[in-house]
Amino acid sequence: MSTEKKALYIIFGATGDLASRKLYPALYRLYTKGYLKDHFAVIGTARREWSDEYYQNVVKDAIESIKESDQDAEEFSSHFRYQSHNVKDSEHYHTLKELADSLDSEYAIDGNRIFYLSMSPTFFGTITTHLRDQELVTQNGFNRVIIEKPFGTDLESSKELNDEINDSFDEDQLYRIDHYLGKEMVQDILALRFSNRIIQESWNPETLSSIQITLTEDLGVEERGEYYDKSGALRDMVQNHVLQIVSLLTMDEPDSFSTDNVRKEKLALLESLKQPDVKEEFVRGQYQASKDGACKAYRDEEKVDPESMTETFVAGKIVIDSDKWRNVPIYIRTGKRMKEKTSRIDVLWKKTEKQLFDESDSLLTIHISPEEGFEIQLNDKAIGPGMHMHPVTLSSMRSEETIKESPEAYEKLLLDVLDGDETHFAHWGEVAASWKFVDHIRNAWNEDTESIPFYPAHSMGPQESDDLLLKDGQKWIYNPKS
Ligand code: NAD
């Protein structure tokens, strides 16, 4: 039985892409499941001049494909109000406060407020300062702030941003969204590692050969050229999603599954990442046009500098500077316009010491998306005479129907915010440690402005990415070319 929660949402950036594609459907699902019912309201704000009615129609459009009935969509959207608002203008916060207070009493919300900053981070400080100074923060309920990525562009800017936000809100009121942390199979990493003795015992440097993380997209930059050209794959994917996954795969077992204990171990891990030898251990790349001309080269994309050196691909070797992990390389790879869209983790075990048989490597694959589930490849005796091994796969893959019915990342994360559960959000310490690691690579690349390796559209990246593993006598497990 779901318990109804009380909350007033104030969404900054309510006319944006993220709000329509992710937030309104996620809120609707929480509504259909009874978490949000009579005691919730949403104020959408952005620069455009919209009426409440127009806004409610936008919300209805956003849930068109998932609505249970017209009446249900109507009832849900009636909780939404719109206020045109320039976040830099102090005057507007007075009207926002009046509307918030009146909705609070209309829906008996008891002062619980969730401020969703679905806008460019350049506005975060201005908004949070105004929320405090113009008294939109209540005294009688909880006040929580949800922040979207990117959280700064390097350690220095993220620290400035954090200090600015901390002037008005404490760390335990902040929910930094990394939507990968809301994905089922990313949440399953700790469950698989720490609820199965068989995995837990063999998850150590004596037995593991490598860990490989692959997060690829088949699409290019689409309409996000302007943002992406300043960001690149390193900042857009590695600083947050990739390093969060690394921390979950290699952190020590926490004393308990509490937010504080999980964060403590993740932070310790991220702070122990060795600064890489960038030339030797990291590779960047940029996509070229496809042979059939159907996809443009990155440099020809809209709002991208025709001489851009921005990387649309990163591969690297991450080493953890601890006795425990030093000898287990973690290979990471992420990019756009690659062979196919996939997010997966491959964990490879070393062969047995004596190798009595003609064994293959043992392998655990965690499929994050679009498939969800995990598979373990083991050696089994081939039936018949002799002692020949063949690999067999034990598989726990979720059906399409199960995936469709399971809650989407944003829905789960928004429910966590209602519950005040910060376990699946990025803590400031983790963000800072990740920027420190990424800045070191960025700085090295910024110095080398001569060339960037290119890769053909719909490939698995430049040759340099394969060479990176070959140097260590390894190869990418996931290789859809073969
Ligand atoms: P968007 O450009 O579609 O929307 C931005 C919103 O901000 C609009 O509603 C716009 O009206 C509003 N806005 C801009 N300047 C304003 C001002 N001065 N005063 C008031 N409102 C103003 O952006 P988006 O794609 O919805 O993304 C929002 C945030 O989420 C960004 O920080 C983005 O990096 C992040 N994000 C987006 C996605 C995605 O899939 N779209 C994914 C991850 C993170």
XYZ file of C-alpha atoms and ligand atoms in Angstrom:
526
model
C 0.000 0.000 0.000
C 1.448 3.327 -0.998
C 1.235 6.131 1.528
C 0.069 9.482 0.318
C 2.665 12.242 0.622
C 2.158 15.962 0.899
C 4.252 18.287 -1.227
C 4.188 21.497 -3.203
C 6.566 21.361 -6.161
C 7.992 24.521 -7.643
C 9.597 23.637 -10.957
C 12.007 26.215 -12.395
C 12.308 25.559 -16.137
C 8.772 24.182 -16.443
C 8.541 24.839 -20.187
C 11.733 22.887 -20.883
C 12.426 19.564 -22.506
C 13.317 17.730 -19.296
C 10.129 18.795 -17.534
C 7.897 17.491 -20.332
C 9.827 14.353 -21.143
C 10.674 13.187 -17.640
C 9.200 15.178 -14.764
C 5.501 15.325 -15.646
C 5.324 11.615 -16.561
C 7.202 10.713 -13.350
C 4.859 12.827 -11.215
C 1.869 11.284 -12.977
C 3.082 7.772 -12.215
C 3.485 8.706 -8.543
C -0.059 10.022 -8.727
C -1.527 6.859 -10.276
C 0.211 4.818 -7.566
C -1.302 6.960 -4.806
C 1.903 8.586 -3.509
C 0.552 11.913 -4.721
C -3.177 12.319 -4.446
C -5.137 15.125 -2.824
C -2.349 16.974 -1.020
C -0.007 17.998 -3.785
C 0.314 20.892 -6.185
C 2.830 22.008 -8.778
C 3.817 25.522 -9.726
C 5.592 25.616 -13.055
C 7.693 28.679 -13.717
C 9.702 29.834 -16.729
C 10.045 32.955 -18.830
C 7.252 32.282 -21.277
C 3.839 33.847 -20.711
C 1.561 30.861 -20.308
C -1.866 30.641 -18.687
C -2.711 27.909 -16.184
C -4.924 26.344 -18.798
C -2.188 26.281 -21.409
C 0.246 24.791 -18.897
C -2.240 22.123 -17.864
C -2.608 21.182 -21.536
C 1.174 20.874 -21.834
C 1.149 18.560 -18.825
C -1.691 16.507 -20.334
C 0.255 16.205 -23.603
C 3.291 15.018 -21.682
C 1.337 12.136 -20.135
C -0.804 11.379 -23.196
C 0.785 7.997 -23.899
C 0.659 6.776 -20.286
C -2.598 8.235 -18.953
C -5.150 5.834 -17.527
C -8.117 7.886 -18.723
C -8.980 11.404 -19.863
C -10.654 12.067 -16.548
C -7.590 10.918 -14.646
C -5.309 13.176 -16.720
C -7.732 16.054 -16.177
C -7.804 15.561 -12.428
C -3.992 15.230 -12.237
C -3.329 18.336 -14.318
C -5.774 20.400 -12.255
C -3.095 20.425 -9.509
C -0.770 22.414 -11.803
C -0.431 26.219 -11.935
C 1.840 28.353 -14.043
C 3.633 31.544 -13.245
C 5.725 33.426 -15.742
C 8.924 34.304 -13.979
C 12.380 35.577 -14.742
C 14.536 33.969 -12.102
C 16.778 37.026 -11.900
C 13.919 39.347 -11.008
C 13.346 39.614 -7.234
C 9.813 41.008 -7.642
C 8.600 37.755 -9.148
C 9.475 35.794 -6.026
C 6.839 37.752 -4.073
C 4.078 36.620 -6.408
C 5.529 33.129 -6.388
C 5.402 33.097 -2.592
C 1.790 34.262 -2.555
C 0.794 31.544 -5.007
C 2.773 28.914 -3.085
C 1.167 29.889 0.227
C -2.314 29.874 -1.258
C -1.826 26.420 -2.871
C -0.363 25.178 0.386
C -3.591 25.999 2.186
C -5.894 24.978 -0.715
C -4.388 21.474 -0.821
C -3.482 21.238 2.913
C 0.184 20.572 2.171
C 1.569 21.500 5.638
C 4.507 23.515 4.325
C 6.373 20.704 2.509
C 8.205 22.177 -0.489
C 10.285 20.660 -3.252
C 12.125 23.143 -5.456
C 13.135 21.548 -8.743
C 15.902 23.455 -10.554
C 15.441 22.167 -14.101
C 17.441 24.992 -15.676
C 20.933 25.984 -16.540
C 23.165 25.774 -13.423
C 24.189 29.391 -13.965
C 20.855 30.266 -12.309
C 21.075 27.894 -9.318
C 22.729 30.380 -6.960
C 20.335 33.207 -7.867
C 17.309 30.993 -7.363
C 18.355 29.502 -4.030
C 19.333 32.919 -2.647
C 15.956 34.347 -3.619
C 14.090 31.359 -2.205
C 15.704 32.071 1.158
C 15.542 35.880 1.101
C 12.000 36.088 -0.229
C 10.878 33.507 2.322
C 9.667 30.798 0.024
C 11.296 28.382 2.404
C 8.751 27.335 5.002
C 9.212 26.836 8.717
C 6.548 24.184 9.267
C 7.433 21.542 6.657
C 10.405 20.112 4.789
C 12.229 22.136 2.111
C 14.200 20.128 -0.445
C 16.027 21.244 -3.577
C 16.503 18.991 -6.603
C 19.392 19.942 -8.843
C 20.045 18.744 -12.368
C 23.415 18.153 -13.960
C 25.844 19.577 -14.903
C 27.001 20.606 -11.424
C 29.699 23.031 -12.562
C 32.228 22.568 -15.329
C 35.253 21.798 -13.170
C 36.165 21.529 -9.503
C 36.496 25.281 -9.024
C 33.193 26.254 -10.618
C 31.335 23.413 -8.899
C 32.776 24.528 -5.557
C 31.612 28.098 -6.171
C 28.183 26.819 -7.130
C 28.021 24.618 -4.069
C 29.061 27.444 -1.727
C 26.424 29.685 -3.259
C 23.693 27.075 -2.764
C 24.941 26.222 0.735
C 24.398 29.832 1.791
C 20.681 29.078 1.629
C 20.290 25.291 1.863
C 22.179 22.629 3.812
C 23.691 19.594 2.152
C 20.958 17.361 3.584
C 18.328 19.450 1.775
C 20.039 18.996 -1.612
C 19.257 16.200 -4.046
C 21.728 16.179 -6.945
C 20.157 14.066 -9.655
C 22.286 11.521 -11.436
C 19.573 9.599 -13.220
C 21.851 6.572 -13.598
C 21.562 6.163 -9.823
C 17.815 5.699 -10.292
C 18.220 2.900 -12.812
C 17.215 -0.532 -11.577
C 20.380 -2.353 -12.571
C 22.657 0.365 -11.205
C 20.834 0.050 -7.885
C 21.249 -3.700 -8.243
C 25.063 -3.465 -8.198
C 25.247 -3.221 -4.409
C 22.502 -5.830 -4.042
C 24.344 -8.338 -6.240
C 27.692 -7.639 -4.577
C 26.594 -7.687 -0.971
C 23.713 -10.152 -0.820
C 25.452 -13.047 -2.574
C 28.308 -14.650 -0.712
C 29.397 -16.349 -3.937
C 29.908 -12.990 -5.653
C 31.118 -11.133 -2.593
C 33.878 -13.636 -1.864
C 35.240 -13.640 -5.386
C 35.018 -9.843 -5.846
C 38.604 -9.157 -4.955
C 41.910 -8.351 -6.659
C 43.248 -11.903 -6.380
C 40.463 -13.244 -8.525
C 39.232 -10.363 -10.710
C 40.992 -9.651 -13.978
C 39.252 -6.418 -15.027
C 36.032 -4.465 -14.834
C 34.707 -2.841 -17.983
C 32.014 -0.181 -18.136
C 30.447 0.756 -21.462
C 27.858 3.539 -21.824
C 27.257 4.209 -25.508
C 24.676 5.977 -27.606
C 23.915 5.519 -31.268
C 22.607 9.092 -31.573
C 24.796 12.124 -32.182
C 24.467 15.442 -30.338
C 21.054 16.189 -31.865
C 19.928 19.711 -30.850
C 22.315 19.896 -27.897
C 25.346 21.013 -29.951
C 25.755 24.326 -28.160
C 25.888 22.749 -24.707
C 27.810 19.671 -25.777
C 30.578 21.490 -27.612
C 31.537 23.174 -24.332
C 31.115 20.006 -22.331
C 32.250 16.900 -24.221
C 31.899 13.280 -23.175
C 34.343 13.558 -20.280
C 32.310 16.161 -18.416
C 28.929 15.025 -19.677
C 29.270 11.328 -18.850
C 32.483 10.405 -17.031
C 32.402 12.994 -14.233
C 28.997 11.821 -13.084
C 27.480 8.572 -14.408
C 30.664 6.624 -15.125
C 32.431 7.498 -11.877
C 29.297 6.873 -9.826
C 29.132 3.381 -11.347
C 32.851 2.850 -10.660
C 32.271 3.745 -7.015
C 29.380 1.300 -6.659
C 31.417 -1.490 -8.244
C 34.469 -1.040 -6.060
C 33.455 0.597 -2.769
C 33.890 -1.368 0.439
C 30.877 -2.971 2.032
C 29.144 -0.300 4.147
C 28.369 -1.010 7.809
C 24.693 -0.761 6.953
C 22.617 0.305 4.003
C 22.074 3.804 5.355
C 22.642 6.949 3.309
C 25.564 8.009 5.500
C 27.314 4.666 5.409
C 26.883 4.191 1.660
C 28.098 7.737 1.003
C 31.081 7.261 3.289
C 32.287 4.244 1.308
C 31.589 5.799 -2.092
C 33.484 8.900 -1.115
C 36.464 6.933 0.222
C 36.631 5.105 -3.080
C 36.361 8.195 -5.286
C 39.027 9.930 -3.232
C 41.378 7.014 -3.806
C 41.327 7.130 -7.618
C 44.861 7.383 -8.968
C 45.494 10.396 -11.175
C 45.900 8.785 -14.570
C 48.818 9.110 -16.933
C 46.557 10.718 -19.525
C 48.691 10.016 -22.590
C 49.032 6.355 -21.683
C 45.727 5.645 -20.016
C 43.046 7.834 -21.611
C 41.836 8.088 -25.178
C 39.465 10.587 -26.731
C 37.743 10.567 -30.068
C 35.293 12.445 -32.245
C 32.785 10.985 -34.670
C 32.994 11.393 -38.403
C 30.162 11.279 -40.905
C 28.727 7.890 -41.760
C 29.821 6.366 -45.054
C 26.320 6.532 -46.522
C 26.122 10.235 -45.607
C 23.048 9.702 -43.432
C 24.806 11.084 -40.329
C 26.874 14.231 -40.236
C 30.344 14.485 -38.762
C 30.358 16.042 -35.282
C 32.051 19.174 -36.643
C 29.195 19.651 -39.099
C 26.472 19.440 -36.452
C 24.395 22.508 -35.693
C 25.934 24.978 -33.227
C 29.223 23.053 -33.152
C 32.526 24.758 -33.950
C 33.674 23.439 -37.377
C 37.152 23.042 -35.912
C 35.956 21.682 -32.604
C 38.346 19.546 -30.556
C 35.550 18.418 -28.251
C 35.550 14.703 -27.588
C 32.424 12.709 -28.323
C 34.131 9.556 -27.102
C 36.275 8.695 -24.091
C 37.945 5.440 -23.150
C 40.218 5.108 -20.192
C 41.854 2.933 -17.620
C 41.007 3.792 -14.044
C 43.255 2.562 -11.283
C 42.295 2.687 -7.629
C 45.216 3.640 -5.478
C 44.764 1.117 -2.696
C 46.439 -2.186 -1.888
C 43.121 -3.825 -2.441
C 42.414 -2.629 -5.960
C 45.685 -1.429 -7.481
C 46.063 -4.424 -9.769
C 42.534 -4.549 -11.127
C 42.137 -2.188 -14.073
C 38.753 -0.604 -14.588
C 38.247 0.191 -18.229
C 35.597 2.714 -19.097
C 34.165 3.716 -22.438
C 31.446 6.148 -23.411
C 30.526 7.933 -26.592
C 28.003 9.202 -29.074
C 27.240 7.902 -32.572
C 28.470 4.492 -31.698
C 27.424 1.106 -32.957
C 24.395 0.844 -30.708
C 22.854 2.300 -27.585
C 23.847 0.247 -24.610
C 24.834 0.587 -20.981
C 26.521 -2.437 -19.485
C 29.190 -3.629 -17.098
C 31.425 -6.640 -17.711
C 33.310 -8.121 -14.786
C 35.977 -10.556 -15.818
C 37.604 -13.137 -13.551
C 41.132 -14.461 -13.961
C 41.548 -18.029 -15.061
C 42.063 -20.564 -12.276
C 45.622 -20.846 -11.031
C 46.277 -24.383 -12.208
C 44.041 -24.348 -15.265
C 43.399 -28.081 -15.206
C 41.040 -27.707 -18.136
C 40.743 -25.694 -21.347
C 38.704 -23.052 -19.586
C 37.287 -19.749 -20.838
C 37.152 -16.653 -18.684
C 34.363 -16.417 -16.150
C 32.313 -13.337 -16.696
C 29.480 -11.407 -15.083
C 27.604 -8.986 -17.316
C 25.214 -6.466 -15.804
C 22.902 -5.071 -18.462
C 21.747 -1.606 -17.409
C 19.844 -0.612 -20.549
C 18.071 -1.092 -22.873
C 18.104 -4.716 -21.697
C 17.975 -5.184 -17.936
C 19.320 -8.085 -15.936
C 22.534 -9.996 -15.479
C 24.278 -12.999 -16.928
C 27.084 -15.134 -15.576
C 29.280 -17.090 -17.932
C 30.928 -20.173 -16.438
C 32.759 -23.234 -17.724
C 30.938 -26.509 -17.971
C 32.107 -29.890 -19.176
C 31.020 -30.586 -22.698
C 28.910 -33.745 -22.766
C 30.749 -36.805 -24.002
C 34.198 -38.279 -23.803
C 37.192 -36.289 -22.643
C 37.332 -33.297 -20.357
C 36.582 -30.440 -22.670
C 35.015 -27.269 -21.351
C 32.482 -25.072 -23.005
C 31.142 -21.774 -21.718
C 27.569 -21.723 -20.457
C 25.563 -18.664 -19.519
C 23.288 -18.468 -16.518
C 20.912 -15.696 -17.222
C 18.532 -13.531 -15.235
C 17.205 -11.121 -17.799
C 14.011 -9.139 -17.256
C 11.263 -9.491 -19.800
C 10.215 -6.538 -21.915
C 6.954 -6.472 -20.022
C 8.701 -6.360 -16.636
C 10.939 -3.530 -17.813
C 7.937 -1.631 -19.112
C 6.092 -2.022 -15.833
C 9.009 -1.232 -13.566
C 9.308 2.383 -12.405
C 11.432 4.699 -14.495
C 14.544 6.262 -12.907
C 12.979 9.717 -12.442
C 9.897 8.238 -10.805
C 11.979 6.369 -8.254
C 14.231 9.326 -7.559
C 11.283 11.706 -7.134
C 9.745 9.273 -4.661
C 13.049 9.158 -2.755
C 12.938 12.953 -2.504
C 9.418 12.792 -1.074
C 10.687 10.256 1.460
C 13.804 12.286 2.269
C 16.027 9.391 1.201
C 19.316 10.645 -0.257
C 21.028 7.291 -0.814
C 20.676 7.432 -4.603
C 21.828 11.027 -5.030
C 25.326 12.410 -5.440
C 26.822 13.959 -2.311
C 28.994 17.057 -2.627
C 32.128 15.151 -1.575
C 31.591 12.650 -4.388
C 31.023 15.436 -6.896
C 34.222 17.212 -5.807
C 36.352 14.051 -5.947
C 34.966 13.244 -9.406
C 35.750 16.728 -10.724
C 39.268 16.503 -9.384
C 39.830 13.289 -11.321
C 38.235 14.610 -14.499
C 39.961 18.034 -14.366
C 43.336 16.333 -14.490
C 42.401 14.620 -17.778
C 40.735 17.734 -19.196
C 43.802 19.851 -18.469
C 46.089 17.402 -20.217
C 43.838 17.350 -23.281
C 43.521 21.131 -23.302
C 47.286 21.360 -23.658
C 47.298 19.036 -26.623
C 45.375 20.977 -29.264
C 47.044 19.334 -32.251
C 44.759 16.474 -33.059
C 41.967 14.270 -31.870
C 41.454 10.715 -33.099
C 38.386 10.330 -35.298
C 36.109 7.329 -35.468
C 33.548 6.416 -38.074
C 29.924 6.942 -37.103
C 28.344 3.716 -35.821
C 31.617 2.140 -34.790
C 32.990 1.272 -31.356
C 35.310 4.283 -31.259
C 38.844 4.906 -32.497
C 41.456 2.154 -32.801
C 43.287 3.768 -29.872
C 40.516 2.504 -27.599
C 41.227 -1.135 -28.505
C 44.972 -0.507 -28.269
C 44.541 0.776 -24.724
C 43.437 -2.667 -23.568
C 45.759 -4.602 -25.862
C 48.732 -3.003 -24.059
C 47.547 -4.808 -20.919
C 46.865 -8.045 -22.759
C 43.104 -7.431 -22.481
C 40.290 -6.719 -24.902
C 36.856 -5.187 -24.726
C 34.385 -7.917 -23.849
C 31.524 -6.067 -25.457
C 32.376 -5.730 -29.091
C 29.344 -5.760 -31.366
C 31.597 -5.747 -34.451
C 32.472 -9.377 -33.885
P 15.574 23.627 -21.774
O 16.511 24.572 -22.431
O 14.644 22.818 -22.600
O 14.705 24.411 -20.697
C 15.240 25.422 -19.895
C 14.137 26.080 -19.105
O 14.673 27.174 -18.372
C 12.983 26.648 -19.944
O 11.796 26.384 -19.264
C 13.288 28.160 -19.943
O 12.145 28.962 -20.096
C 13.839 28.332 -18.565
N 14.640 29.550 -18.421
C 15.803 29.868 -19.039
N 16.226 31.093 -18.630
C 15.326 31.540 -17.719
C 15.211 32.710 -16.914
N 16.111 33.715 -16.941
N 14.152 32.818 -16.077
C 13.232 31.838 -16.024
N 13.293 30.717 -16.751
C 14.315 30.564 -17.597
O 16.480 22.686 -20.848
P 16.161 21.194 -20.377
O 16.619 20.261 -21.429
O 14.766 21.083 -19.890
O 17.181 21.009 -19.163
C 17.000 21.637 -17.905
C 18.183 21.287 -17.018
O 18.286 19.873 -16.885
C 19.538 21.735 -17.588
O 20.378 22.085 -16.526
C 20.071 20.487 -18.271
O 21.477 20.470 -18.330
C 19.550 19.421 -17.327
N 19.382 18.114 -17.958
C 18.542 17.943 -19.019
C 18.395 16.694 -19.570
C 17.451 16.455 -20.722
O 17.304 15.296 -21.109
N 16.795 17.471 -21.262
C 19.099 15.613 -19.068
C 19.933 15.814 -17.967
C 20.067 17.069 -17.415
